[in-house]
XYZ file of N, CA, C and O in Angstrom:
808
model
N -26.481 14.496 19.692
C -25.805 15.793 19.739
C -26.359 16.695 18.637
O -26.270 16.305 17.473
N -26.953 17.932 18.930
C -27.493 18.991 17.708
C -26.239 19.817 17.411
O -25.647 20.660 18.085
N -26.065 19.419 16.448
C -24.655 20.744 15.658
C -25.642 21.821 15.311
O -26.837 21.550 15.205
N -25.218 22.931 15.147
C -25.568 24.045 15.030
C -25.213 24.575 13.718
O -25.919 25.086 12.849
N -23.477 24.250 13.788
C -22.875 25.023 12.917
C -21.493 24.091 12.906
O -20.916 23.668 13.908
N -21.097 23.872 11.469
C -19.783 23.059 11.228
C -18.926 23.858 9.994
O -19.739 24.006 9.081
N -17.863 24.325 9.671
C -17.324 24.631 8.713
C -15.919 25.057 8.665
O -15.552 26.017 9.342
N -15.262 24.528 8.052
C -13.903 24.229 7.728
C -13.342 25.948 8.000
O -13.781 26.972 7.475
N -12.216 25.789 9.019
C -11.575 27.147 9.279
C -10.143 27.429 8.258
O -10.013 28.373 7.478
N -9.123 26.303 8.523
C -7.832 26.087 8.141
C -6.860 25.492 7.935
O -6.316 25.200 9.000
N -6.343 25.152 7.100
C -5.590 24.245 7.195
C -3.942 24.550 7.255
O -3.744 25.644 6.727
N -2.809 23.996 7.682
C -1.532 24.185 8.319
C -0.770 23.590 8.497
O -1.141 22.453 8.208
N 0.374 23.579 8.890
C 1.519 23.081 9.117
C 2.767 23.217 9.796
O 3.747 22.498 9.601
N 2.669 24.478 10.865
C 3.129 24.673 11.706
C 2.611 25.453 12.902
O 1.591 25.995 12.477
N 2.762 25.763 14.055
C 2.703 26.371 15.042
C 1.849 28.004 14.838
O 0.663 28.271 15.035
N 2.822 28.770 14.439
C 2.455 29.943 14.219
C 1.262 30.032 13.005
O 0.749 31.142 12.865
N 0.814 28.989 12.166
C -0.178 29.389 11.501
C -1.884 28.567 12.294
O -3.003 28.492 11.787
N -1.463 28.160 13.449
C -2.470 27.501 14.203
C -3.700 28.651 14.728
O -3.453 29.681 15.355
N -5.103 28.172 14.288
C -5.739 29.161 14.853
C -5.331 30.222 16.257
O -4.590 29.961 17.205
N -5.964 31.239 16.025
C -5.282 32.217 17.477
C -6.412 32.123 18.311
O -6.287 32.339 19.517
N -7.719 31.768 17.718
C -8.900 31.561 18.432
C -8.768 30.953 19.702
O -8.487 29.978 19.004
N -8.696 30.580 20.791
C -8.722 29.483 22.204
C -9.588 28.820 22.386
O -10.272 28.712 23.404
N -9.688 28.102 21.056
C -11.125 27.064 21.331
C -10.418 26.009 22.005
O -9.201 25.995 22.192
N -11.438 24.910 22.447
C -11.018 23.557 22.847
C -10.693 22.803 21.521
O -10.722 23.350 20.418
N -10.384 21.511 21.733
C -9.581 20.928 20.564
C -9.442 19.957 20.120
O -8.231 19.737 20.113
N -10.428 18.474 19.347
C -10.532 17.547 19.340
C -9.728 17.271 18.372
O -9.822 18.026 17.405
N -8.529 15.958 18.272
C -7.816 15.585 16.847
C -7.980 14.087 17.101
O -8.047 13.337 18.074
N -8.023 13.980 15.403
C -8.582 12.622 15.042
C -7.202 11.694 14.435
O -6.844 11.928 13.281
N -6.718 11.014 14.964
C -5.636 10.418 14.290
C -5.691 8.805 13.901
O -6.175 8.012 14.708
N -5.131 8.326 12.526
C -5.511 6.878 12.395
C -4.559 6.644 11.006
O -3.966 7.611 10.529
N -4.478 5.621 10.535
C -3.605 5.275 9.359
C -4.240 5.955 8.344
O -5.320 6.539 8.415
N -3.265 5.809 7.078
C -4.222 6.702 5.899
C -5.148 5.769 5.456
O -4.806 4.593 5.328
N -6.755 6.296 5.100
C -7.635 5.710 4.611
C -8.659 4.624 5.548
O -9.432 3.745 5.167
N -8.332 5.054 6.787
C -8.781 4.756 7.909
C -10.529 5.008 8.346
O -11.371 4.409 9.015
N -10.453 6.299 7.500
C -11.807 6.499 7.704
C -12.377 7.756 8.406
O -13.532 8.043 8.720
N -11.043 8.507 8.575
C -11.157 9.721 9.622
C -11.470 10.671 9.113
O -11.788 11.333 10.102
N -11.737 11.656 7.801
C -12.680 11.927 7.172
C -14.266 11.875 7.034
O -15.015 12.834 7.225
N -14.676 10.486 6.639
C -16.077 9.959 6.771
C -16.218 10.149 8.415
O -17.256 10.611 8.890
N -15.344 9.845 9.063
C -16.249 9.728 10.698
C -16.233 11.283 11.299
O -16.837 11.659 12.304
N -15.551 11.932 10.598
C -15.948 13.500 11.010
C -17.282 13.796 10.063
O -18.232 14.229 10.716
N -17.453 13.681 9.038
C -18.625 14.309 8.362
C -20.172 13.091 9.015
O -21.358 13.423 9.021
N -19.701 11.970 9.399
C -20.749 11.284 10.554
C -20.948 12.236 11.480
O -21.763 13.132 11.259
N -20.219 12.178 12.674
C -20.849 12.782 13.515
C -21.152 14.086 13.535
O -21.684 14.449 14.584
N -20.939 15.154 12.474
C -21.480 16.175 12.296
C -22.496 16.636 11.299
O -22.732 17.742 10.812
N -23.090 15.301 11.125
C -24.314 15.312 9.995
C -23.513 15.914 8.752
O -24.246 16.396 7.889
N -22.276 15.969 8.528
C -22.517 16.729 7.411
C -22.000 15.802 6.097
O -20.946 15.268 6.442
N -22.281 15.494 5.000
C -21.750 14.746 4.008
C -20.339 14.734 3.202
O -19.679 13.751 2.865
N -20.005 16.434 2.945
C -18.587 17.072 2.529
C -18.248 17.543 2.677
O -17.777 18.290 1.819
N -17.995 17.758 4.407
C -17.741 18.976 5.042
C -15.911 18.879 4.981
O -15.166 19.740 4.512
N -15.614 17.904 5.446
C -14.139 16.773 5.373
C -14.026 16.010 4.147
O -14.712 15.026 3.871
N -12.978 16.604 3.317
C -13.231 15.899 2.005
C -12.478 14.730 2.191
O -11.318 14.745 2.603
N -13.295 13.407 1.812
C -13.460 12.112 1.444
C -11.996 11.727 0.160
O -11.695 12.345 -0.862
N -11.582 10.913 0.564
C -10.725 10.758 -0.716
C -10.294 8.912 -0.569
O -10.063 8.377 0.515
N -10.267 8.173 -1.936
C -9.877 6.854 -1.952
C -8.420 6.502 -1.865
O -7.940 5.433 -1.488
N -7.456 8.171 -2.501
C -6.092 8.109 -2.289
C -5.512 7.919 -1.207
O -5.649 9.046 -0.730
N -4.711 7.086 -0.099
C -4.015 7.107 1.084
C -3.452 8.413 0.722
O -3.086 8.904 -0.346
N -3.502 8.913 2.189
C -2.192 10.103 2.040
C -2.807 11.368 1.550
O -2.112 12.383 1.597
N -4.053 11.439 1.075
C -4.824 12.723 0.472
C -4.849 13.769 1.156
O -4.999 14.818 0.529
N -4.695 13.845 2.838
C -4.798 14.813 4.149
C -3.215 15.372 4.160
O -2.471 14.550 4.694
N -2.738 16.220 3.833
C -1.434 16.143 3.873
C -0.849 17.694 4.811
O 0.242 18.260 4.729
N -2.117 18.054 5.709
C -1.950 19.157 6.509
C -2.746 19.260 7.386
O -3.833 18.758 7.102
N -2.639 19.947 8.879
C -3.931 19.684 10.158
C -5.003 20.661 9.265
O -4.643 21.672 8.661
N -6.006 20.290 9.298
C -7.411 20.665 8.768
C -8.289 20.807 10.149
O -8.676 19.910 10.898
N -8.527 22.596 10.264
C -9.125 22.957 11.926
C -10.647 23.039 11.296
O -10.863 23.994 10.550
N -11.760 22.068 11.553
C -13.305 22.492 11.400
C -14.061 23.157 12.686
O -14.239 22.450 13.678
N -14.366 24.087 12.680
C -15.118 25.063 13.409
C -16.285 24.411 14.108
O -17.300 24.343 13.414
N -16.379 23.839 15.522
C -18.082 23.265 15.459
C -18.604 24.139 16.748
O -17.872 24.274 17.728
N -19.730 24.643 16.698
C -20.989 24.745 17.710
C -21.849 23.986 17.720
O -22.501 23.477 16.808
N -21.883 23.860 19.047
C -23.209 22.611 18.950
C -24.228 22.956 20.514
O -23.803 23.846 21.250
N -25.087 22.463 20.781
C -26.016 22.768 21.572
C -25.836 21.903 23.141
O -26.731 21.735 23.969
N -24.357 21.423 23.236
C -24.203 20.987 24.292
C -23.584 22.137 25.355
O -23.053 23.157 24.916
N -23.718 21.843 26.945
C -23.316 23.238 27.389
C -21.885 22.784 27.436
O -21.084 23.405 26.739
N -21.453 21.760 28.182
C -20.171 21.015 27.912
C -19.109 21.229 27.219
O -17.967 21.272 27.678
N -19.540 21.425 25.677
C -18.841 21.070 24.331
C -19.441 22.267 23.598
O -19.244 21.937 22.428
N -20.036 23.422 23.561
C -20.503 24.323 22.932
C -19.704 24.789 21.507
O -20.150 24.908 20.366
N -18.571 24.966 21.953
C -17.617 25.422 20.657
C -16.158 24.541 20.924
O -15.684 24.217 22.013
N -15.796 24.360 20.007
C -14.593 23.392 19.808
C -13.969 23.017 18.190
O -14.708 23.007 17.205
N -13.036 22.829 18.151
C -12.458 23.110 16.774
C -11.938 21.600 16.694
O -11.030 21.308 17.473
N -12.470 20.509 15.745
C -12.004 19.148 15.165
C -11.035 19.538 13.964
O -11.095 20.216 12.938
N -10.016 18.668 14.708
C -8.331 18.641 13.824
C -8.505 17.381 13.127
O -9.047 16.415 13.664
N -7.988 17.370 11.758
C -7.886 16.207 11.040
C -6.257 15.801 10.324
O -5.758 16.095 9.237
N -5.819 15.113 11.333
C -4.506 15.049 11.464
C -3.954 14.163 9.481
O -4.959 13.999 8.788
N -3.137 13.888 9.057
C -2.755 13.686 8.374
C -2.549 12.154 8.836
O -2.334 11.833 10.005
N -2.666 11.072 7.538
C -2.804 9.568 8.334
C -1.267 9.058 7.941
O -0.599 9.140 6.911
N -1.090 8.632 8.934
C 0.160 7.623 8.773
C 0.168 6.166 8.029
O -0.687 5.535 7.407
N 1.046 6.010 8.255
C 1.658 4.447 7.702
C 1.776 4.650 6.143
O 2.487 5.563 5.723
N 0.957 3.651 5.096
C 1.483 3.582 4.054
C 0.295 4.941 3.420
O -0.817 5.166 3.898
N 0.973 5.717 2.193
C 0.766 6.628 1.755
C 1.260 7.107 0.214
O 2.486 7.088 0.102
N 0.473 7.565 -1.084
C 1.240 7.552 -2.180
C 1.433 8.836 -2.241
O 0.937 9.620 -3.049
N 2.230 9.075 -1.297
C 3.179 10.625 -1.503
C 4.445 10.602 -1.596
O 4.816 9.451 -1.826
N 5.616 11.609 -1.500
C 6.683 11.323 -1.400
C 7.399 11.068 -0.240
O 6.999 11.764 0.693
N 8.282 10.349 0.031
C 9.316 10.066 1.455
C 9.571 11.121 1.953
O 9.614 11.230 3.179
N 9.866 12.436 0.903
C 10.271 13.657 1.803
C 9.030 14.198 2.495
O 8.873 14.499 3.679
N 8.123 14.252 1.393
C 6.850 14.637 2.387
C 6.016 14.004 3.473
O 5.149 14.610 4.102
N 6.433 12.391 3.691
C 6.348 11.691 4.834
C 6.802 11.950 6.018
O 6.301 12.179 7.119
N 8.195 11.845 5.438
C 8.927 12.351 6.444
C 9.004 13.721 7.291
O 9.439 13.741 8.442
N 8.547 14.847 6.621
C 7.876 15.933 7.186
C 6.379 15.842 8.392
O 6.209 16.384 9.484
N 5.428 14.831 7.514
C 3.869 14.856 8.615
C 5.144 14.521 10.007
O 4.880 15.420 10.805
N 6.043 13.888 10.470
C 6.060 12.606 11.614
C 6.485 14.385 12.516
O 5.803 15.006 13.332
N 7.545 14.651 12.049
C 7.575 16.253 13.448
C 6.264 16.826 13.526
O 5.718 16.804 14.629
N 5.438 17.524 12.195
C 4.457 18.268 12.478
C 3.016 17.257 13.674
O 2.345 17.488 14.680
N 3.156 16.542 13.041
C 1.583 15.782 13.531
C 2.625 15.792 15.626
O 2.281 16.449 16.608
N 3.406 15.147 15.542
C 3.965 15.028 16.714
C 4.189 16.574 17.588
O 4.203 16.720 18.810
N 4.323 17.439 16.717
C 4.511 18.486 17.898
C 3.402 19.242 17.931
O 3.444 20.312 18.537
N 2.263 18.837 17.311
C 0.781 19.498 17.517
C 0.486 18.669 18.958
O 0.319 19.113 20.094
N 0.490 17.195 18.417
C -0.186 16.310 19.345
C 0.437 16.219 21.147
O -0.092 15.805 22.179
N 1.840 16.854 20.833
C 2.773 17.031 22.596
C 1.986 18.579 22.832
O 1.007 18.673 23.572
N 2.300 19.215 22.434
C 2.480 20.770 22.455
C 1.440 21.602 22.762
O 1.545 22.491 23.607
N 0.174 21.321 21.974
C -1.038 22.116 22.187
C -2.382 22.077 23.180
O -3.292 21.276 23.394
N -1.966 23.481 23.693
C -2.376 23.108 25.135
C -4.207 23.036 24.909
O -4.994 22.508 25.695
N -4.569 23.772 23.531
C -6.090 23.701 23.507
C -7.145 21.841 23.268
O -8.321 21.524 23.090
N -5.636 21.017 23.434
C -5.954 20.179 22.749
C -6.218 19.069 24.061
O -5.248 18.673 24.707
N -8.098 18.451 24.500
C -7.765 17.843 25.207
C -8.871 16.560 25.041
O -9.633 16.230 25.950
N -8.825 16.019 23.953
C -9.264 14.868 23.291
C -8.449 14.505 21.963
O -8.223 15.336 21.083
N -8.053 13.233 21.918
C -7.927 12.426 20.710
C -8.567 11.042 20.485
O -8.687 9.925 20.988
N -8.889 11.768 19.465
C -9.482 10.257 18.814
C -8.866 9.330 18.005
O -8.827 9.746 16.847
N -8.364 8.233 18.143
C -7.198 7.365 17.293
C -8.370 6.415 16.606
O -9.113 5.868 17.421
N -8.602 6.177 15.331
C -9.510 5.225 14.377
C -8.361 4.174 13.852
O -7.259 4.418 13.360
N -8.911 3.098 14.088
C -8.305 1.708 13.414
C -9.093 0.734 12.758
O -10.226 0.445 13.142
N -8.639 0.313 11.964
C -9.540 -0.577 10.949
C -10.058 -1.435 11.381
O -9.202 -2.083 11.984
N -11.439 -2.113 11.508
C -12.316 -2.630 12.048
C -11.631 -4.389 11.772
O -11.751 -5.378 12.495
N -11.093 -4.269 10.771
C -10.819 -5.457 9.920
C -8.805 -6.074 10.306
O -8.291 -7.175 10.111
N -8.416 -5.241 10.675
C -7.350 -5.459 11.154
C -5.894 -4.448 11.670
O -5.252 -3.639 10.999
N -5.759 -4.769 12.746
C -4.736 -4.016 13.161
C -3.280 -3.755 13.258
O -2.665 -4.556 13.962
N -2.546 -2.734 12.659
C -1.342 -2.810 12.203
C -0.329 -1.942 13.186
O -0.615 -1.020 13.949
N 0.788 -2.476 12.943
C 2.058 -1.832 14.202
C 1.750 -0.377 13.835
O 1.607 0.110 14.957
N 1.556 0.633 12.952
C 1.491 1.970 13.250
C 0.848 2.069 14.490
O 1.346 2.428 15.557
N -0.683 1.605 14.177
C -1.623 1.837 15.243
C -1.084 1.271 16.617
O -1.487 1.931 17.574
N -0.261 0.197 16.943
C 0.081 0.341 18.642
C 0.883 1.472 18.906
O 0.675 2.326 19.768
N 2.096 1.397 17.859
C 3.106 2.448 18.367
C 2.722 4.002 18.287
O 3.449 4.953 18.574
N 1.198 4.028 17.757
C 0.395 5.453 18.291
C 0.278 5.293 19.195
O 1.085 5.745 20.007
N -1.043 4.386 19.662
C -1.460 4.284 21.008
C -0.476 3.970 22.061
O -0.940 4.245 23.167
N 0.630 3.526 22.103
C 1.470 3.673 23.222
C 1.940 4.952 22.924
O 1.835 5.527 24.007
N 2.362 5.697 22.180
C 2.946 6.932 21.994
C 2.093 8.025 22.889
O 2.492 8.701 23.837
N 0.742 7.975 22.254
C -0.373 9.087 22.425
C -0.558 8.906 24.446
O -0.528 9.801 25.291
N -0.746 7.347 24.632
C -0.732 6.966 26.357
C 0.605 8.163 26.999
O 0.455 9.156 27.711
N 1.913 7.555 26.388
C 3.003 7.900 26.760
C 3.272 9.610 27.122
O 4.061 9.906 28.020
N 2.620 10.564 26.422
C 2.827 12.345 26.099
C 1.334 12.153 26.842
O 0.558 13.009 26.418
N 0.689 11.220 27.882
C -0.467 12.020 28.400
C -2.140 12.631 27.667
O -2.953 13.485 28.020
N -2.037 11.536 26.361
C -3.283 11.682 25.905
C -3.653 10.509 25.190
O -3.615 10.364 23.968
N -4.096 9.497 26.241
C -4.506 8.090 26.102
C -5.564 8.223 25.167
O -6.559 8.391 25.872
N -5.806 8.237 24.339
C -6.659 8.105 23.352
C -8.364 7.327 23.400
O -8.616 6.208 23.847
N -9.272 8.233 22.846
C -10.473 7.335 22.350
C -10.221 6.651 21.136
O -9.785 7.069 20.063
N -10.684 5.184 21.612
C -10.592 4.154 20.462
C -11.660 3.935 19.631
O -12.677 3.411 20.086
N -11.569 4.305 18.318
C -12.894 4.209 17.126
C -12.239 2.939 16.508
O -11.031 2.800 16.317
N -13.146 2.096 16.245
C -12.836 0.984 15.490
C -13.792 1.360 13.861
O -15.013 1.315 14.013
N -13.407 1.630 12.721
C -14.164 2.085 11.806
C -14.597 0.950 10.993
O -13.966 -0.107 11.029
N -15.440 1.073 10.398
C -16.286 0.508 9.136
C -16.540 -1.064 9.314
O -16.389 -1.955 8.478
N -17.050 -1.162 10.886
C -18.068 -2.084 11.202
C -19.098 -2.534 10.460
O -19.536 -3.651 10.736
N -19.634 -1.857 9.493
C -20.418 -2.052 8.485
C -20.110 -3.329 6.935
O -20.738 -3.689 5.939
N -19.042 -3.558 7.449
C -18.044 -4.219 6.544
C -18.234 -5.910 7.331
O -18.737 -6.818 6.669
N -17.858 -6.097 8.495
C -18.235 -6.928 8.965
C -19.418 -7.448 9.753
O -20.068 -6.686 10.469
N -19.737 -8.861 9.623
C -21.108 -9.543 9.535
C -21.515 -9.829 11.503
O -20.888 -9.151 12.316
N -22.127 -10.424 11.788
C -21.891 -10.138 13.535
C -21.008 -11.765 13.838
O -20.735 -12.271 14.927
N -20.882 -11.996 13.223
C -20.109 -13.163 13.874
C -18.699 -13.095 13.794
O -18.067 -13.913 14.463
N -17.915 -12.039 12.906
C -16.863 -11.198 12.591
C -16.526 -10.517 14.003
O -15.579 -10.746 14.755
N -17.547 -9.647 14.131
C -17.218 -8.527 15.112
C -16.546 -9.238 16.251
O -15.318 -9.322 16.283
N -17.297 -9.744 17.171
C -16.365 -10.543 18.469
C -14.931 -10.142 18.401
O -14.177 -9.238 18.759
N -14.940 -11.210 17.798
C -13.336 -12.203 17.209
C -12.074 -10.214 16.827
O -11.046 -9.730 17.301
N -13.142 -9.804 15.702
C -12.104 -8.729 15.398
C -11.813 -7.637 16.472
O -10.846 -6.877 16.423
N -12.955 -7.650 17.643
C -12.446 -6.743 18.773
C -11.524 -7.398 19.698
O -10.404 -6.936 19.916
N -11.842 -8.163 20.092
C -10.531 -9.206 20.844
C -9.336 -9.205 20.255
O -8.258 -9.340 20.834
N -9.539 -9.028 18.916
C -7.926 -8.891 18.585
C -7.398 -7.557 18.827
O -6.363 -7.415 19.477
N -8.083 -6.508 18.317
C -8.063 -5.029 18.494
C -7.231 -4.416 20.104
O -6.378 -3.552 20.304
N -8.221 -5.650 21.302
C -7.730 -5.101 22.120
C -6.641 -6.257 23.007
O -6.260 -6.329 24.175
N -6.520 -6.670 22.374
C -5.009 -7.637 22.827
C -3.695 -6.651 22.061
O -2.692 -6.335 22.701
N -3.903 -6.271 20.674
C -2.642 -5.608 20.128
C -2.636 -4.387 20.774
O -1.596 -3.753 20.602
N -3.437 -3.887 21.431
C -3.269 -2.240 21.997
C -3.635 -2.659 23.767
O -4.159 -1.798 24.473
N -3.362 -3.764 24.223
C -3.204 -4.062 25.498
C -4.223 -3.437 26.132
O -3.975 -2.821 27.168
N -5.454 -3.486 25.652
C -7.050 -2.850 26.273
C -7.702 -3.858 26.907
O -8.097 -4.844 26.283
N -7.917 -3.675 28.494
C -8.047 -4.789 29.566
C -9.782 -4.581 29.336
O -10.462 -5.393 29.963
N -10.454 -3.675 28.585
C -12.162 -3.766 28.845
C -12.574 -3.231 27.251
O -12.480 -2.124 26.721
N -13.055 -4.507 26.773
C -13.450 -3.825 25.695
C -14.898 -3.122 25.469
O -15.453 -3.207 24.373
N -15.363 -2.565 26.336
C -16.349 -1.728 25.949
C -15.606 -0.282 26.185
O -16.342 0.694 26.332
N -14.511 -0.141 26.217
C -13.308 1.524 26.155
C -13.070 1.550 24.450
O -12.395 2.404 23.876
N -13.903 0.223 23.670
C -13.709 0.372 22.415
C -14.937 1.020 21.678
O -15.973 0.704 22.264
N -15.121 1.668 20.798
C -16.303 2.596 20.482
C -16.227 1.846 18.629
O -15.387 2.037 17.750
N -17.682 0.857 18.630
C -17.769 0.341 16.934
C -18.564 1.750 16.320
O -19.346 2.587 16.769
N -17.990 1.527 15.242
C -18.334 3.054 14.601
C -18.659 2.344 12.675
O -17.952 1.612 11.982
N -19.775 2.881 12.442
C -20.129 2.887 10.916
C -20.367 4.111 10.396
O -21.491 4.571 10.598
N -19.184 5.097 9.451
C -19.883 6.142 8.870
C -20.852 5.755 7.541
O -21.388 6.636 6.868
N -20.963 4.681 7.330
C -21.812 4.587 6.662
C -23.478 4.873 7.061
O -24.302 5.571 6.469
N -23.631 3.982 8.394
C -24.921 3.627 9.017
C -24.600 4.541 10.254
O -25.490 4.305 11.072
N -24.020 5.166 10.595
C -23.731 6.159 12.103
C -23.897 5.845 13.321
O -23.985 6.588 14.298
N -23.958 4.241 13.225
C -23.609 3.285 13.946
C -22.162 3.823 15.016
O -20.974 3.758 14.699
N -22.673 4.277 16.159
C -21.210 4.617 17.562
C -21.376 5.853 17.745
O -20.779 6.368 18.689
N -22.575 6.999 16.554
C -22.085 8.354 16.757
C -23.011 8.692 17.914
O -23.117 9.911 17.779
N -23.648 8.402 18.827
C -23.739 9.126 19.989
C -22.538 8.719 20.805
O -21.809 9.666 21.101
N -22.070 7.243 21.344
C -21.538 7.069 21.709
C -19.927 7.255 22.137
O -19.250 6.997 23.133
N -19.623 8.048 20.381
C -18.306 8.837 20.520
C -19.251 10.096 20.641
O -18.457 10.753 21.315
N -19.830 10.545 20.569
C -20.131 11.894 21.027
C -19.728 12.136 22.708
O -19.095 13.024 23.279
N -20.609 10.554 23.320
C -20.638 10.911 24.582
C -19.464 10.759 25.612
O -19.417 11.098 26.794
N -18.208 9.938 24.539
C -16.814 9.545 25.221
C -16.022 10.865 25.126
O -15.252 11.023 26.073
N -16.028 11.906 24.155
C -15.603 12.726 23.890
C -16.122 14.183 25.027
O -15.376 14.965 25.616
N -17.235 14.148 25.023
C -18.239 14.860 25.987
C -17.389 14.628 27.296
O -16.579 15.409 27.796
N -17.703 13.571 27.666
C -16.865 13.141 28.953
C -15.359 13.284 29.336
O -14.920 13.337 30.485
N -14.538 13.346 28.004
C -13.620 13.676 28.395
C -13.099 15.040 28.522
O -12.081 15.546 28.994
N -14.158 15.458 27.932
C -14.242 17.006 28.249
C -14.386 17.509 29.544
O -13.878 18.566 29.918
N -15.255 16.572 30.421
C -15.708 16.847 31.791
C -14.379 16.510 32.652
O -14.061 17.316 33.527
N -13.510 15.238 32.422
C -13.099 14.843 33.372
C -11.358 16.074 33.041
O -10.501 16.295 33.897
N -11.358 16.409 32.158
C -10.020 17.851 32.290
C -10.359 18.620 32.626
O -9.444 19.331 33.042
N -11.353 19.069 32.753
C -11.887 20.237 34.238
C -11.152 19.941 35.385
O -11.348 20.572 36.424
């Protein structure tokens, strides 16, 4: 995929401050520290475009990045970087705030017709089903990124996708996409699941 052009538009927290632009609308959702950061600045070549952070919980608002790219498909489209769930060193009140916002972006917005859900390559936790049944449930079955494959050796991998897709009840595991933002290991391949699902909401 040739990006053209990538750069951070806005960031938000409710409805009325959501771009007015009518782009299309990719959001990336996954536990905190998941990796959803690094796998946006992967597949858009860019290094700090999505700031990187070791703190859980560092994303604490939808973050809209601006992309053009040279597909006719996918030309312009705006990547959301949802705020990560589960454990997080913020406060309860401000926890408790992401669960309406992230939820009434993810029901509500009609520009929005890809998600990408990232889960740890290394093991999978009840947030992540009760997304993925959630995200199935409101009509946006999710692309599955398994992140930081790079971590495990090949005799690892097997074993850790079989588990991946027994806890999220995934009958074919090649609907699973291995992803390294380190090595960019999956990034055509989520390029081209994403691409496609672009085609098939036409």
């Amino acid at each position: 995929m040739k990006i053209h052009s990538a750069e951070f538009e806005l960031s938000c927290v409710k409805p009325e401050q959501y771009p007015r632009e009518r782009l299309l609308e990719v959001a990336f959702v996954g536990r905190s520290n998941v990796g959803k950061s690094s796998t946006i600045n992967s597949l858009l070549n860019r290094k700090k475009l999505s700031k990187v952070s070791v703190t859980p919980g560092k994303t604490q608002t939808l973050n809209f990045f601006r992309i053009k790219t040279a597909d006719k498909i996918i030309p312009d489209m705006f990547f959301v970087d949802l705020p990560g769930y589960g454990y997080a060193k913020v406060s309860k009140s401000v926890r408790q705030q992401w669960g309406p916002m992230i939820e009434r972006y993810l029901s509500e917005r009609e520009q929005l017709f890809a998600v990408v859900q990232l889960v740890d390559s290394r093991g999978v936790e009840a947030h992540d089903v009760t997304t993925y049944e959630w995200l199935c449930h409101i009509g946006h079955p999710p692309i599955v990124v398994t992140t930081k494959v790079d971590k495990l050796n090949r005799s690892q991998r097997n074993p850790c996708l079989t588990k991946l897709c027994q806890s999220l009840q995934l009958p074919n595991p090649d609907d699973v996409i291995l992803y390294s933002a380190k090595t960019n290991e999956g990034r055509l391949e989520l390029w081209k699941a994403i691409r496609e699902r672009r085609e098939t909401a036409e």
